[in-house]
């Protein structure tokens, strides 16, 4: 799997190094394989034999790793590799490695690589790759984790006194971090609880002992909530996916979800009551006495104060136990909560679109993005699609920022201090595009009290909006309607990409890789001018060569004798291509048919358009089967109501003919019994 920040994760069988993590250790959970983020991945595939992996990049490179006994890595050898190797002729031009940018004095000079940015009311944090957290802005009430209340404002980053931080979260006045050793540290500690004796000074940076948790598995992630020091609360979610989250802190509005009318606060973690059993994929705590969680990446549940419709269940009342948010799809990819509102991103909405942003709750400044200021007790659609991240302010402001899959930022809500980033101070009730410089690729967003911060792939941190306390981190206290660099993290902007022709000996006219089609111990690459190149094991002509050769393998890419290909698919042995003029080419052609005669075993056949019952053009093609004698092929048509048609082996009724016949066919037949649609 590839994430939006270009990280590749893999899991499963690994006896041939096919996972690419440099080992042969089987992995039962996803691991980061350490693939270079210099490359923007456009295609990722595992071969049909399951023993090698292949990627294509935006700059024209094709790489593979794993088993290579048949030359399926395409690097001119038959040597297996536990790390990526370049396919001959498709080396591309990787992006330059960004140089670390040292922080200016008085900040440390050794922690310049940035991971994420977080915000508090009038302040922010930068989390660096080596586990340091740097705070800037208003330090009142100890909100920056310094252990003191500093109202003067830090215009340069101050390091938090905790090392090896791997994850953090913040609210208006509070925060919490998780270290690589599994330790939990939090601040905003002075609660004056009625159930325990209370602990420490109001501004202390405290540690929650792991022995305090009922659950024994490691902490997976942590969250902070509350808009004042007296209303701070925190939660922990565990590695055991079915463990109950545990929370502590203020409970004045039942934000700890204890399932009763009690409002006792707690200095030790207590298990949430009433949250449905399942994997907690998201959990977020509001700056205003409530929280929400997503179970199994599906249902969304909220609890606590609901006076503005923040429960999303159609009511405006508080709850002692979680209630389900109404009218959402059952596949949620992101969740955020603000002062009295919440938003999610739906993986696939009811209308079939992806990345829809739906919001509910308080809307006095248009922070729900539905074009009104009306309170919404159930989710409304912002109209945005293809979103990958959404962030609302938990810290005294009312605006929302959204990042889409193509790197575009949108914002809506209160804008008196330019916090939306559109260059104006006009409050927006519907999403507006934020024109951040195109050479920066944003991957993390955080909305604070009247300001917004983002991080980019190249190592920059940028902020805009209110800056009276130095919360933009640019060394000043001057508000900005345009992005300014925070904390000395200016990064290295990506250059405008220029097309890069392939070097010799590769096919110099095919310089853009559109996709990778993996087969069993072989691979084919589709290029932008319609060429298809195969390498690896070619027994039974699985690479579309028309022969199976004497050694069955190609260690370097070999061009298929078909032009103008727009779509390419490989199965275990079979392959099929669709050309720009609508021609369907398939191989190896022989199906051992009992109904019609067949051609040479290894030929690349052509299925003429008049062989199909359907008259509309072919939309896409698919191969199947596990041997030459069991190959099948199917096509779908541009007419969405048309029935798919298939041909080939039918010994186990793979053609879907709705009867006991096992006759194979060299001509297409309509699939029987598939629902109309």
XYZ file of C-alpha atoms in Angstrom, residues 110-432:
323
model
C 20.313 19.208 14.628
C 16.538 18.690 14.393
C 15.606 20.243 11.088
C 13.682 17.373 9.510
C 9.999 18.002 10.164
C 7.220 15.432 10.531
C 3.991 17.232 11.513
C 2.613 20.464 12.918
C 0.034 20.949 15.695
C -1.760 23.989 17.078
C -2.996 25.320 20.418
C -4.824 28.570 21.095
C -2.428 31.261 19.819
C 0.442 28.797 19.475
C 1.812 25.745 17.733
C 4.197 22.777 17.805
C 6.521 21.246 15.229
C 7.268 17.537 15.659
C 10.635 16.585 14.131
C 11.762 13.270 12.698
C 14.193 12.524 15.521
C 11.509 12.853 18.188
C 11.844 16.511 19.220
C 8.833 18.806 19.678
C 9.275 22.590 19.342
C 6.690 25.086 20.587
C 6.109 28.717 19.681
C 3.480 31.375 20.411
C 1.506 32.189 23.573
C 2.635 30.140 26.588
C -0.159 31.256 28.947
C -1.492 28.580 31.312
C 1.342 26.260 30.355
C -0.336 25.410 27.036
C 3.068 24.950 25.358
C 4.171 22.284 27.834
C 6.958 24.434 29.291
C 5.788 23.986 32.906
C 5.210 27.738 33.301
C 2.701 30.373 32.207
C 4.491 32.746 29.838
C 2.303 35.470 28.371
C 5.019 37.276 26.407
C 4.906 34.850 23.469
C 7.721 32.782 21.966
C 8.557 33.988 18.463
C 11.235 31.280 18.072
C 10.700 27.563 18.761
C 11.231 26.235 22.302
C 12.014 22.540 22.752
C 9.633 20.410 24.844
C 11.465 18.523 27.597
C 10.544 15.059 26.257
C 12.642 12.995 23.835
C 11.860 10.295 21.261
C 8.317 11.539 20.570
C 6.551 9.555 17.848
C 3.037 11.004 18.073
C 1.316 13.998 19.666
C -1.966 15.871 19.883
C -3.025 19.270 21.231
C -6.150 21.188 22.202
C -6.709 24.835 23.191
C -4.671 24.810 26.417
C -3.379 21.240 26.648
C -1.390 18.574 24.882
C -0.193 14.986 25.029
C 2.689 13.010 23.491
C 3.570 9.338 22.997
C 7.239 8.295 22.920
C 8.949 5.477 21.076
C 9.295 3.679 24.414
C 5.521 3.775 24.866
C 5.504 6.513 27.523
C 2.587 8.974 27.734
C 3.314 12.583 28.772
C 0.686 15.329 29.005
C 0.303 18.901 30.217
C -2.476 21.101 31.597
C -2.489 18.766 34.584
C -4.166 20.782 37.392
C -7.685 19.373 37.551
C -8.827 19.652 41.162
C -10.632 16.326 40.813
C -13.234 15.036 43.202
C -12.216 11.390 42.920
C -8.499 11.546 43.669
C -6.239 13.833 45.614
C -5.164 15.762 42.534
C -1.637 15.855 41.175
C 0.925 18.546 40.698
C 1.009 22.148 39.608
C -1.421 23.403 36.987
C 1.343 23.788 34.401
C 3.323 20.604 34.981
C 4.457 18.351 32.158
C 3.348 15.033 33.686
C 3.731 11.357 32.822
C 0.851 8.879 32.964
C 2.388 5.598 34.208
C 1.547 2.650 31.970
C 0.556 0.758 35.126
C -2.349 3.217 35.484
C -4.107 1.800 32.419
C -6.451 -1.185 32.712
C -5.386 -2.363 29.241
C -1.995 -4.108 29.092
C -1.193 -3.751 25.358
C 0.905 -0.804 24.198
C -0.614 2.607 23.537
C -1.293 3.116 19.817
C -2.184 6.826 19.809
C -3.158 9.617 22.200
C -5.534 12.582 22.071
C -6.070 15.841 24.019
C -9.243 17.921 24.483
C -10.718 20.851 26.394
C -10.762 24.622 25.888
C -9.538 25.714 29.340
C -7.074 24.349 31.860
C -9.903 23.305 34.202
C -11.690 21.463 31.367
C -8.716 19.512 29.969
C -9.111 15.802 29.234
C -7.070 13.139 27.461
C -7.578 9.665 25.962
C -5.393 6.737 24.910
C -6.136 4.082 22.247
C -4.248 0.767 22.351
C -2.470 -1.647 20.009
C -5.015 -4.326 20.806
C -7.579 -3.208 18.252
C -10.461 -4.373 20.413
C -9.316 -2.804 23.679
C -11.568 -0.109 25.142
C -10.092 3.435 24.983
C -9.208 4.928 28.378
C -9.569 8.605 29.316
C -8.846 10.918 32.244
C -9.268 14.569 33.213
C -12.310 16.822 33.337
C -15.759 15.230 33.156
C -18.001 18.229 33.836
C -20.010 17.569 30.661
C -19.613 13.761 30.678
C -16.785 13.954 28.132
C -15.141 10.851 29.661
C -18.158 8.738 28.559
C -18.731 7.004 31.868
C -22.310 6.038 31.018
C -23.932 7.732 34.002
C -24.894 11.164 35.282
C -21.659 11.501 37.256
C -19.503 14.520 36.457
C -16.557 13.453 38.623
C -13.176 14.181 37.039
C -10.360 11.645 37.112
C -6.587 11.873 37.462
C -6.235 8.213 36.443
C -7.502 6.597 33.230
C -10.975 5.041 33.194
C -12.387 2.870 30.426
C -15.016 4.463 28.201
C -18.510 3.025 28.600
C -20.938 2.301 25.754
C -18.595 2.574 22.772
C -19.405 -0.308 20.367
C -16.945 -3.188 20.344
C -14.462 -2.919 17.472
C -11.258 -1.407 16.169
C -11.050 2.315 17.009
C -9.576 3.657 13.763
C -10.060 7.337 14.686
C -10.691 9.166 17.959
C -10.730 12.949 18.352
C -11.431 15.162 21.376
C -13.045 18.580 21.069
C -11.974 21.838 22.592
C -15.513 22.024 23.980
C -16.337 19.022 26.189
C -17.100 16.225 23.737
C -15.390 13.554 21.678
C -16.031 11.377 18.625
C -14.630 8.045 17.407
C -14.843 5.893 14.283
C -15.201 2.144 14.797
C -13.817 -0.268 12.178
C -13.394 2.681 9.738
C -17.183 2.558 9.541
C -19.625 4.009 12.078
C -18.974 7.376 13.763
C -19.961 7.826 17.427
C -19.909 10.941 19.656
C -20.381 11.587 23.389
C -20.412 14.449 25.901
C -21.762 17.979 25.436
C -24.209 18.239 22.513
C -25.876 21.611 22.928
C -25.045 22.732 19.370
C -25.885 19.446 17.688
C -22.298 18.244 18.100
C -23.472 14.632 18.615
C -24.668 14.567 14.988
C -27.620 12.342 15.873
C -30.362 14.873 15.153
C -30.581 16.182 18.735
C -29.092 19.072 20.714
C -28.570 17.394 24.076
C -25.593 15.990 25.950
C -25.089 12.244 26.307
C -23.536 10.086 29.014
C -22.584 7.367 26.502
C -21.698 7.442 22.786
C -24.458 7.905 20.165
C -24.079 7.223 16.442
C -23.798 10.131 13.999
C -26.547 9.855 11.403
C -26.527 9.858 7.600
C -22.885 8.935 6.977
C -21.425 6.273 4.693
C -19.962 3.210 6.388
C -16.393 3.906 5.274
C -14.737 6.850 7.036
C -11.133 7.805 6.227
C -10.659 10.876 8.471
C -12.317 12.593 11.430
C -11.904 16.003 13.055
C -13.792 17.880 15.780
C -13.850 21.581 16.640
C -15.291 23.689 19.436
C -18.862 22.489 18.816
C -18.774 20.711 15.502
C -17.279 17.788 13.626
C -16.394 16.654 10.096
C -15.542 13.328 8.442
C -14.243 12.230 5.061
C -16.238 9.408 3.465
C -14.166 6.902 1.513
C -17.088 6.332 -0.857
C -20.272 8.365 -0.527
C -23.806 7.183 -1.276
C -23.580 8.807 -4.725
C -20.446 6.807 -5.542
C -18.044 9.729 -5.228
C -14.887 9.446 -3.119
C -13.462 11.716 -0.450
C -16.702 13.582 0.386
C -16.478 15.963 3.382
C -19.559 15.934 5.652
C -19.887 18.188 8.755
C -22.324 18.803 11.629
C -22.802 20.921 14.771
C -22.165 24.629 15.408
C -22.112 26.735 12.247
C -22.245 30.379 13.368
C -19.294 31.319 11.132
C -19.808 28.937 8.226
C -17.370 26.321 9.556
C -19.588 23.515 8.211
C -19.121 24.793 4.648
C -22.742 24.333 3.527
C -23.245 27.976 2.523
C -25.238 28.883 5.659
C -24.753 29.755 9.331
C -27.524 27.402 10.472
C -26.825 24.904 13.263
C -26.831 21.362 11.878
C -27.637 18.457 14.203
C -26.979 15.913 11.413
C -24.199 15.956 8.788
C -24.382 18.235 5.738
C -22.338 17.933 2.543
C -19.685 20.593 1.890
C -19.603 19.654 -1.784
C -15.879 18.855 -1.628
C -14.649 15.556 -3.097
C -11.351 13.639 -3.228
C -10.404 14.876 0.262
C -7.669 13.082 2.196
C -7.449 15.224 5.364
C -9.714 17.634 7.238
C -8.917 19.807 10.275
C -11.120 22.028 12.472
C -10.024 24.408 15.195
C -10.264 23.175 18.787
C -8.796 26.440 20.034
C -11.025 29.512 20.014
C -11.688 29.893 16.294
C -14.318 28.638 13.876
C -12.787 27.610 10.592
C -12.046 24.400 8.713
C -9.292 23.408 6.263
C -9.358 20.458 3.823
C -6.552 18.827 1.806
C -7.473 16.929 -1.371
C -5.652 14.086 -3.128
C -4.114 16.414 -5.743
C -2.569 18.613 -3.014
C -5.157 21.413 -3.218
C -6.193 23.189 -0.008
C -9.717 24.442 0.672
C -10.943 26.447 3.666
C -14.195 27.896 5.025
C -15.444 29.694 8.131
C -14.361 32.701 10.213
C -11.659 34.813 8.556
C -11.186 38.091 10.460
C -7.431 37.427 10.772
C -6.756 35.904 7.309
C -6.736 32.431 8.898
C -8.343 30.853 5.811
C -5.295 31.782 3.723
C -7.188 33.111 0.699
C -5.534 36.541 0.973
C -8.664 38.232 2.376
C -10.389 38.795 5.708
C -13.774 37.748 4.330
C -15.580 35.010 6.237
C -16.473 32.171 3.872
C -19.601 30.031 4.263
C -18.621 27.648 1.455
C -15.198 26.165 0.589
C -12.700 28.392 -1.220
